[in-house]
Amino acid sequence: RSAPSSADPRFGDAPLMLVEERKKCYEARDAYFACLDDNGARRTVRSLRKAYERACPASWVKHFDAKRDEEIKLRKLLETRETKHGAKEE
């Protein structure tokens, strides 16, 4: 059974995805992001990025990438605040 061709309005132009397809998308995304976090080899990162883009609709990739960027910025901001706050207490 293939995914319906109609788009889900919550995800823009992305077609409705079956549970198995969503699972593959999430697994590909998680593998790619884990490789980035571990500073993986450039060739591995490229390969995982391509798999991620094949497994997920383009609008999802854009959303997941933006969300990850925001989480990284927030984490860095919090680390900076903790460092500054901790230095003042010493």
PDB file of N, CA and C in Angstrom:
ATOM      1  N   ARG A   1       0.844  -1.182   0.000  1.00  0.00           N
ATOM      2  CA  ARG A   1       0.000   0.000   0.000  1.00  0.00           C
ATOM      3  C   ARG A   1       0.885   1.240   0.000  1.00  0.00           C
ATOM      4  N   SER A   2       0.588   2.147  -0.880  1.00  0.00           N
ATOM      5  CA  SER A   2       1.398   3.361  -0.944  1.00  0.00           C
ATOM      6  C   SER A   2       0.702   4.486  -0.193  1.00  0.00           C
ATOM      7  N   ALA A   3       1.481   5.513   0.129  1.00  0.00           N
ATOM      8  CA  ALA A   3       0.947   6.666   0.861  1.00  0.00           C
ATOM      9  C   ALA A   3      -0.044   7.414  -0.016  1.00  0.00           C
ATOM     10  N   PRO A   4      -1.087   7.963   0.580  1.00  0.00           N
ATOM     11  CA  PRO A   4      -2.034   8.761  -0.195  1.00  0.00           C
ATOM     12  C   PRO A   4      -1.320   9.938  -0.839  1.00  0.00           C
ATOM     13  N   SER A   5      -1.803  10.350  -1.993  1.00  0.00           N
ATOM     14  CA  SER A   5      -1.138  11.433  -2.713  1.00  0.00           C
ATOM     15  C   SER A   5      -1.539  12.813  -2.205  1.00  0.00           C
ATOM     16  N   SER A   6      -2.603  12.882  -1.427  1.00  0.00           N
ATOM     17  CA  SER A   6      -3.030  14.187  -0.929  1.00  0.00           C
ATOM     18  C   SER A   6      -2.057  14.693   0.129  1.00  0.00           C
ATOM     19  N   ALA A   7      -1.944  15.995   0.202  1.00  0.00           N
ATOM     20  CA  ALA A   7      -1.029  16.600   1.164  1.00  0.00           C
ATOM     21  C   ALA A   7      -1.738  16.829   2.491  1.00  0.00           C
ATOM     22  N   ASP A   8      -0.987  16.737   3.550  1.00  0.00           N
ATOM     23  CA  ASP A   8      -1.491  17.040   4.884  1.00  0.00           C
ATOM     24  C   ASP A   8      -1.258  18.530   5.097  1.00  0.00           C
ATOM     25  N   PRO A   9      -2.303  19.317   5.351  1.00  0.00           N
ATOM     26  CA  PRO A   9      -2.138  20.770   5.470  1.00  0.00           C
ATOM     27  C   PRO A   9      -1.186  21.186   6.587  1.00  0.00           C
ATOM     28  N   ARG A  10      -0.974  20.339   7.574  1.00  0.00           N
ATOM     29  CA  ARG A  10      -0.054  20.683   8.667  1.00  0.00           C
ATOM     30  C   ARG A  10       1.392  20.687   8.208  1.00  0.00           C
ATOM     31  N   PHE A  11       1.691  19.987   7.116  1.00  0.00           N
ATOM     32  CA  PHE A  11       3.057  19.856   6.659  1.00  0.00           C
ATOM     33  C   PHE A  11       3.262  20.425   5.266  1.00  0.00           C
ATOM     34  N   GLY A  12       2.481  21.390   4.892  1.00  0.00           N
ATOM     35  CA  GLY A  12       2.647  22.031   3.590  1.00  0.00           C
ATOM     36  C   GLY A  12       2.437  21.064   2.447  1.00  0.00           C
ATOM     37  N   ASP A  13       3.442  20.920   1.606  1.00  0.00           N
ATOM     38  CA  ASP A  13       3.317  20.091   0.417  1.00  0.00           C
ATOM     39  C   ASP A  13       3.676  18.628   0.661  1.00  0.00           C
ATOM     40  N   ALA A  14       4.027  18.269   1.881  1.00  0.00           N
ATOM     41  CA  ALA A  14       4.440  16.893   2.164  1.00  0.00           C
ATOM     42  C   ALA A  14       3.248  15.948   2.072  1.00  0.00           C
ATOM     43  N   PRO A  15       3.413  14.830   1.373  1.00  0.00           N
ATOM     44  CA  PRO A  15       2.322  13.862   1.303  1.00  0.00           C
ATOM     45  C   PRO A  15       2.133  13.178   2.651  1.00  0.00           C
ATOM     46  N   LEU A  16       0.948  12.643   2.855  1.00  0.00           N
ATOM     47  CA  LEU A  16       0.718  11.872   4.069  1.00  0.00           C
ATOM     48  C   LEU A  16       1.656  10.676   4.048  1.00  0.00           C
ATOM     49  N   MET A  17       2.236  10.375   5.169  1.00  0.00           N
ATOM     50  CA  MET A  17       3.210   9.297   5.232  1.00  0.00           C
ATOM     51  C   MET A  17       2.695   8.168   6.116  1.00  0.00           C
ATOM     52  N   LEU A  18       3.001   6.964   5.708  1.00  0.00           N
ATOM     53  CA  LEU A  18       2.657   5.811   6.509  1.00  0.00           C
ATOM     54  C   LEU A  18       3.593   5.730   7.712  1.00  0.00           C
ATOM     55  N   VAL A  19       3.186   4.987   8.716  1.00  0.00           N
ATOM     56  CA  VAL A  19       3.975   4.849   9.936  1.00  0.00           C
ATOM     57  C   VAL A  19       5.399   4.389   9.607  1.00  0.00           C
ATOM     58  N   GLU A  20       5.524   3.404   8.722  1.00  0.00           N
ATOM     59  CA  GLU A  20       6.848   2.879   8.375  1.00  0.00           C
ATOM     60  C   GLU A  20       7.710   3.948   7.707  1.00  0.00           C
ATOM     61  N   GLU A  21       7.092   4.766   6.875  1.00  0.00           N
ATOM     62  CA  GLU A  21       7.832   5.829   6.190  1.00  0.00           C
ATOM     63  C   GLU A  21       8.299   6.891   7.181  1.00  0.00           C
ATOM     64  N   ARG A  22       7.435   7.238   8.115  1.00  0.00           N
ATOM     65  CA  ARG A  22       7.822   8.216   9.141  1.00  0.00           C
ATOM     66  C   ARG A  22       8.958   7.672   9.989  1.00  0.00           C
ATOM     67  N   LYS A  23       8.879   6.385  10.329  1.00  0.00           N
ATOM     68  CA  LYS A  23       9.925   5.761  11.133  1.00  0.00           C
ATOM     69  C   LYS A  23      11.261   5.821  10.402  1.00  0.00           C
ATOM     70  N   LYS A  24      11.260   5.523   9.101  1.00  0.00           N
ATOM     71  CA  LYS A  24      12.494   5.589   8.312  1.00  0.00           C
ATOM     72  C   LYS A  24      13.035   7.017   8.272  1.00  0.00           C
ATOM     73  N   CYS A  25      12.135   7.976   8.146  1.00  0.00           N
ATOM     74  CA  CYS A  25      12.534   9.384   8.138  1.00  0.00           C
ATOM     75  C   CYS A  25      13.207   9.749   9.461  1.00  0.00           C
ATOM     76  N   TYR A  26      12.561   9.413  10.575  1.00  0.00           N
ATOM     77  CA  TYR A  26      13.110   9.747  11.893  1.00  0.00           C
ATOM     78  C   TYR A  26      14.448   9.055  12.129  1.00  0.00           C
ATOM     79  N   GLU A  27      14.561   7.800  11.706  1.00  0.00           N
ATOM     80  CA  GLU A  27      15.820   7.073  11.881  1.00  0.00           C
ATOM     81  C   GLU A  27      16.942   7.706  11.061  1.00  0.00           C
ATOM     82  N   ALA A  28      16.634   8.102   9.825  1.00  0.00           N
ATOM     83  CA  ALA A  28      17.632   8.746   8.970  1.00  0.00           C
ATOM     84  C   ALA A  28      18.041  10.096   9.557  1.00  0.00           C
ATOM     85  N   ARG A  29      17.067  10.850  10.045  1.00  0.00           N
ATOM     86  CA  ARG A  29      17.365  12.148  10.678  1.00  0.00           C
ATOM     87  C   ARG A  29      18.252  11.960  11.896  1.00  0.00           C
ATOM     88  N   ASP A  30      17.890  11.011  12.756  1.00  0.00           N
ATOM     89  CA  ASP A  30      18.645  10.786  13.986  1.00  0.00           C
ATOM     90  C   ASP A  30      20.075  10.326  13.697  1.00  0.00           C
ATOM     91  N   ALA A  31      20.244   9.464  12.697  1.00  0.00           N
ATOM     92  CA  ALA A  31      21.585   8.996  12.333  1.00  0.00           C
ATOM     93  C   ALA A  31      22.433  10.157  11.813  1.00  0.00           C
ATOM     94  N   TYR A  32      21.836  10.998  10.984  1.00  0.00           N
ATOM     95  CA  TYR A  32      22.561  12.147  10.437  1.00  0.00           C
ATOM     96  C   TYR A  32      22.953  13.124  11.546  1.00  0.00           C
ATOM     97  N   PHE A  33      22.010  13.474  12.411  1.00  0.00           N
ATOM     98  CA  PHE A  33      22.309  14.420  13.488  1.00  0.00           C
ATOM     99  C   PHE A  33      23.328  13.842  14.469  1.00  0.00           C
ATOM    100  N   ALA A  34      23.257  12.548  14.753  1.00  0.00           N
ATOM    101  CA  ALA A  34      24.229  11.918  15.655  1.00  0.00           C
ATOM    102  C   ALA A  34      25.630  11.990  15.051  1.00  0.00           C
ATOM    103  N   CYS A  35      25.728  11.779  13.749  1.00  0.00           N
ATOM    104  CA  CYS A  35      27.019  11.864  13.071  1.00  0.00           C
ATOM    105  C   CYS A  35      27.567  13.290  13.145  1.00  0.00           C
ATOM    106  N   LEU A  36      26.703  14.270  12.956  1.00  0.00           N
ATOM    107  CA  LEU A  36      27.134  15.667  13.090  1.00  0.00           C
ATOM    108  C   LEU A  36      27.620  15.951  14.508  1.00  0.00           C
ATOM    109  N   ASP A  37      26.874  15.466  15.493  1.00  0.00           N
ATOM    110  CA  ASP A  37      27.237  15.696  16.896  1.00  0.00           C
ATOM    111  C   ASP A  37      28.568  15.046  17.256  1.00  0.00           C
ATOM    112  N   ASP A  38      28.861  13.907  16.613  1.00  0.00           N
ATOM    113  CA  ASP A  38      30.102  13.176  16.880  1.00  0.00           C
ATOM    114  C   ASP A  38      31.249  13.632  15.992  1.00  0.00           C
ATOM    115  N   ASN A  39      31.018  14.691  15.195  1.00  0.00           N
ATOM    116  CA  ASN A  39      32.030  15.186  14.260  1.00  0.00           C
ATOM    117  C   ASN A  39      32.516  14.070  13.343  1.00  0.00           C
ATOM    118  N   GLY A  40      31.553  13.402  12.730  1.00  0.00           N
ATOM    119  CA  GLY A  40      31.858  12.276  11.838  1.00  0.00           C
ATOM    120  C   GLY A  40      32.650  12.684  10.617  1.00  0.00           C
ATOM    121  N   ALA A  41      33.187  11.693   9.946  1.00  0.00           N
ATOM    122  CA  ALA A  41      33.958  11.922   8.721  1.00  0.00           C
ATOM    123  C   ALA A  41      33.075  12.588   7.673  1.00  0.00           C
ATOM    124  N   ARG A  42      33.657  13.461   6.898  1.00  0.00           N
ATOM    125  CA  ARG A  42      32.909  14.235   5.904  1.00  0.00           C
ATOM    126  C   ARG A  42      32.135  13.332   4.940  1.00  0.00           C
ATOM    127  N   ARG A  43      32.749  12.253   4.492  1.00  0.00           N
ATOM    128  CA  ARG A  43      32.094  11.333   3.554  1.00  0.00           C
ATOM    129  C   ARG A  43      30.868  10.688   4.217  1.00  0.00           C
ATOM    130  N   THR A  44      31.005  10.292   5.469  1.00  0.00           N
ATOM    131  CA  THR A  44      29.887   9.678   6.195  1.00  0.00           C
ATOM    132  C   THR A  44      28.763  10.681   6.386  1.00  0.00           C
ATOM    133  N   VAL A  45      29.111  11.904   6.739  1.00  0.00           N
ATOM    134  CA  VAL A  45      28.103  12.944   6.932  1.00  0.00           C
ATOM    135  C   VAL A  45      27.332  13.166   5.635  1.00  0.00           C
ATOM    136  N   ARG A  46      28.038  13.259   4.515  1.00  0.00           N
ATOM    137  CA  ARG A  46      27.370  13.477   3.223  1.00  0.00           C
ATOM    138  C   ARG A  46      26.438  12.323   2.880  1.00  0.00           C
ATOM    139  N   SER A  47      26.910  11.117   3.121  1.00  0.00           N
ATOM    140  CA  SER A  47      26.110   9.933   2.818  1.00  0.00           C
ATOM    141  C   SER A  47      24.840   9.910   3.682  1.00  0.00           C
ATOM    142  N   LEU A  48      24.986  10.203   4.957  1.00  0.00           N
ATOM    143  CA  LEU A  48      23.823  10.211   5.852  1.00  0.00           C
ATOM    144  C   LEU A  48      22.871  11.358   5.516  1.00  0.00           C
ATOM    145  N   ARG A  49      23.415  12.484   5.085  1.00  0.00           N
ATOM    146  CA  ARG A  49      22.564  13.613   4.687  1.00  0.00           C
ATOM    147  C   ARG A  49      21.704  13.225   3.481  1.00  0.00           C
ATOM    148  N   LYS A  50      22.309  12.566   2.509  1.00  0.00           N
ATOM    149  CA  LYS A  50      21.556  12.139   1.331  1.00  0.00           C
ATOM    150  C   LYS A  50      20.455  11.148   1.711  1.00  0.00           C
ATOM    151  N   ALA A  51      20.770  10.221   2.608  1.00  0.00           N
ATOM    152  CA  ALA A  51      19.774   9.245   3.057  1.00  0.00           C
ATOM    153  C   ALA A  51      18.635   9.950   3.785  1.00  0.00           C
ATOM    154  N   TYR A  52      18.964  10.934   4.604  1.00  0.00           N
ATOM    155  CA  TYR A  52      17.981  11.743   5.344  1.00  0.00           C
ATOM    156  C   TYR A  52      17.066  12.480   4.366  1.00  0.00           C
ATOM    157  N   GLU A  53      17.652  13.092   3.346  1.00  0.00           N
ATOM    158  CA  GLU A  53      16.855  13.831   2.369  1.00  0.00           C
ATOM    159  C   GLU A  53      15.988  12.914   1.513  1.00  0.00           C
ATOM    160  N   ARG A  54      16.448  11.690   1.270  1.00  0.00           N
ATOM    161  CA  ARG A  54      15.638  10.722   0.511  1.00  0.00           C
ATOM    162  C   ARG A  54      14.483  10.187   1.358  1.00  0.00           C
ATOM    163  N   ALA A  55      14.707  10.023   2.651  1.00  0.00           N
ATOM    164  CA  ALA A  55      13.707   9.399   3.523  1.00  0.00           C
ATOM    165  C   ALA A  55      12.619  10.371   3.981  1.00  0.00           C
ATOM    166  N   CYS A  56      12.914  11.664   3.975  1.00  0.00           N
ATOM    167  CA  CYS A  56      11.980  12.654   4.524  1.00  0.00           C
ATOM    168  C   CYS A  56      11.535  13.647   3.448  1.00  0.00           C
ATOM    169  N   PRO A  57      10.289  14.108   3.539  1.00  0.00           N
ATOM    170  CA  PRO A  57       9.845  15.181   2.631  1.00  0.00           C
ATOM    171  C   PRO A  57      10.700  16.433   2.840  1.00  0.00           C
ATOM    172  N   ALA A  58      10.893  17.183   1.793  1.00  0.00           N
ATOM    173  CA  ALA A  58      11.743  18.381   1.858  1.00  0.00           C
ATOM    174  C   ALA A  58      11.287  19.355   2.942  1.00  0.00           C
ATOM    175  N   SER A  59       9.985  19.506   3.110  1.00  0.00           N
ATOM    176  CA  SER A  59       9.498  20.436   4.132  1.00  0.00           C
ATOM    177  C   SER A  59       9.832  19.941   5.539  1.00  0.00           C
ATOM    178  N   TRP A  60       9.894  18.634   5.731  1.00  0.00           N
ATOM    179  CA  TRP A  60      10.266  18.076   7.034  1.00  0.00           C
ATOM    180  C   TRP A  60      11.755  18.309   7.290  1.00  0.00           C
ATOM    181  N   VAL A  61      12.578  18.083   6.252  1.00  0.00           N
ATOM    182  CA  VAL A  61      14.013  18.296   6.388  1.00  0.00           C
ATOM    183  C   VAL A  61      14.269  19.743   6.796  1.00  0.00           C
ATOM    184  N   LYS A  62      13.612  20.658   6.131  1.00  0.00           N
ATOM    185  CA  LYS A  62      13.775  22.080   6.449  1.00  0.00           C
ATOM    186  C   LYS A  62      13.368  22.354   7.900  1.00  0.00           C
ATOM    187  N   HIS A  63      12.246  21.783   8.326  1.00  0.00           N
ATOM    188  CA  HIS A  63      11.765  21.964   9.701  1.00  0.00           C
ATOM    189  C   HIS A  63      12.744  21.374  10.711  1.00  0.00           C
ATOM    190  N   PHE A  64      13.174  20.116  10.485  1.00  0.00           N
ATOM    191  CA  PHE A  64      14.082  19.456  11.429  1.00  0.00           C
ATOM    192  C   PHE A  64      15.413  20.190  11.514  1.00  0.00           C
ATOM    193  N   ASP A  65      15.934  20.653  10.371  1.00  0.00           N
ATOM    194  CA  ASP A  65      17.198  21.390  10.360  1.00  0.00           C
ATOM    195  C   ASP A  65      17.075  22.688  11.150  1.00  0.00           C
ATOM    196  N   ALA A  66      15.984  23.415  10.928  1.00  0.00           N
ATOM    197  CA  ALA A  66      15.779  24.682  11.636  1.00  0.00           C
ATOM    198  C   ALA A  66      15.634  24.439  13.137  1.00  0.00           C
ATOM    199  N   LYS A  67      14.899  23.411  13.490  1.00  0.00           N
ATOM    200  CA  LYS A  67      14.702  23.089  14.910  1.00  0.00           C
ATOM    201  C   LYS A  67      16.038  22.735  15.561  1.00  0.00           C
ATOM    202  N   ARG A  68      16.856  21.960  14.877  1.00  0.00           N
ATOM    203  CA  ARG A  68      18.167  21.591  15.426  1.00  0.00           C
ATOM    204  C   ARG A  68      19.046  22.833  15.589  1.00  0.00           C
ATOM    205  N   ASP A  69      19.031  23.721  14.611  1.00  0.00           N
ATOM    206  CA  ASP A  69      19.817  24.949  14.706  1.00  0.00           C
ATOM    207  C   ASP A  69      19.398  25.778  15.917  1.00  0.00           C
ATOM    208  N   GLU A  70      18.090  25.888  16.142  1.00  0.00           N
ATOM    209  CA  GLU A  70      17.595  26.647  17.293  1.00  0.00           C
ATOM    210  C   GLU A  70      17.992  25.987  18.609  1.00  0.00           C
ATOM    211  N   GLU A  71      17.941  24.665  18.663  1.00  0.00           N
ATOM    212  CA  GLU A  71      18.331  23.955  19.883  1.00  0.00           C
ATOM    213  C   GLU A  71      19.814  24.157  20.188  1.00  0.00           C
ATOM    214  N   ILE A  72      20.639  24.161  19.142  1.00  0.00           N
ATOM    215  CA  ILE A  72      22.073  24.384  19.331  1.00  0.00           C
ATOM    216  C   ILE A  72      22.317  25.796  19.847  1.00  0.00           C
ATOM    217  N   LYS A  73      21.640  26.778  19.263  1.00  0.00           N
ATOM    218  CA  LYS A  73      21.797  28.169  19.719  1.00  0.00           C
ATOM    219  C   LYS A  73      21.382  28.311  21.175  1.00  0.00           C
ATOM    220  N   LEU A  74      20.270  27.688  21.547  1.00  0.00           N
ATOM    221  CA  LEU A  74      19.791  27.758  22.924  1.00  0.00           C
ATOM    222  C   LEU A  74      20.784  27.098  23.872  1.00  0.00           C
ATOM    223  N   ARG A  75      21.298  25.941  23.492  1.00  0.00           N
ATOM    224  CA  ARG A  75      22.268  25.227  24.331  1.00  0.00           C
ATOM    225  C   ARG A  75      23.512  26.084  24.556  1.00  0.00           C
ATOM    226  N   LYS A  76      24.009  26.731  23.479  1.00  0.00           N
ATOM    227  CA  LYS A  76      25.190  27.588  23.605  1.00  0.00           C
ATOM    228  C   LYS A  76      24.910  28.792  24.490  1.00  0.00           C
ATOM    229  N   LEU A  77      23.722  29.373  24.343  1.00  0.00           N
ATOM    230  CA  LEU A  77      23.344  30.509  25.175  1.00  0.00           C
ATOM    231  C   LEU A  77      23.307  30.113  26.642  1.00  0.00           C
ATOM    232  N   LEU A  78      22.705  28.979  26.935  1.00  0.00           N
ATOM    233  CA  LEU A  78      22.622  28.514  28.318  1.00  0.00           C
ATOM    234  C   LEU A  78      24.003  28.201  28.888  1.00  0.00           C
ATOM    235  N   GLU A  79      24.881  27.609  28.072  1.00  0.00           N
ATOM    236  CA  GLU A  79      26.237  27.320  28.526  1.00  0.00           C
ATOM    237  C   GLU A  79      26.987  28.613  28.825  1.00  0.00           C
ATOM    238  N   THR A  80      26.813  29.618  27.991  1.00  0.00           N
ATOM    239  CA  THR A  80      27.464  30.907  28.201  1.00  0.00           C
ATOM    240  C   THR A  80      26.962  31.555  29.483  1.00  0.00           C
ATOM    241  N   ARG A  81      25.656  31.500  29.701  1.00  0.00           N
ATOM    242  CA  ARG A  81      25.080  32.076  30.927  1.00  0.00           C
ATOM    243  C   ARG A  81      25.595  31.352  32.162  1.00  0.00           C
ATOM    244  N   GLU A  82      25.659  30.022  32.087  1.00  0.00           N
ATOM    245  CA  GLU A  82      26.152  29.244  33.226  1.00  0.00           C
ATOM    246  C   GLU A  82      27.603  29.580  33.518  1.00  0.00           C
ATOM    247  N   THR A  83      28.409  29.745  32.479  1.00  0.00           N
ATOM    248  CA  THR A  83      29.815  30.074  32.655  1.00  0.00           C
ATOM    249  C   THR A  83      29.966  31.443  33.315  1.00  0.00           C
ATOM    250  N   LYS A  84      29.220  32.413  32.815  1.00  0.00           N
ATOM    251  CA  LYS A  84      29.282  33.763  33.373  1.00  0.00           C
ATOM    252  C   LYS A  84      28.753  33.775  34.793  1.00  0.00           C
ATOM    253  N   HIS A  85      27.651  33.102  35.022  1.00  0.00           N
ATOM    254  CA  HIS A  85      27.042  33.073  36.354  1.00  0.00           C
ATOM    255  C   HIS A  85      27.950  32.344  37.332  1.00  0.00           C
ATOM    256  N   GLY A  86      28.529  31.239  36.914  1.00  0.00           N
ATOM    257  CA  GLY A  86      29.420  30.469  37.772  1.00  0.00           C
ATOM    258  C   GLY A  86      30.681  31.244  38.113  1.00  0.00           C
ATOM    259  N   ALA A  87      31.189  32.021  37.176  1.00  0.00           N
ATOM    260  CA  ALA A  87      32.403  32.819  37.417  1.00  0.00           C
ATOM    261  C   ALA A  87      32.139  33.905  38.448  1.00  0.00           C
ATOM    262  N   LYS A  88      30.953  34.475  38.474  1.00  0.00           N
ATOM    263  CA  LYS A  88      30.628  35.538  39.426  1.00  0.00           C
ATOM    264  C   LYS A  88      30.516  34.988  40.832  1.00  0.00           C
ATOM    265  N   GLU A  89      30.087  33.748  40.995  1.00  0.00           N
ATOM    266  CA  GLU A  89      29.896  33.168  42.313  1.00  0.00           C
ATOM    267  C   GLU A  89      31.208  32.764  42.965  1.00  0.00           C
ATOM    268  N   GLU A  90      32.246  32.531  42.165  1.00  0.00           N
ATOM    269  CA  GLU A  90      33.529  32.068  42.723  1.00  0.00           C
ATOM    270  C   GLU A  90      34.284  33.126  43.402  1.00  0.00           C
TER     271      GLU A  90
END
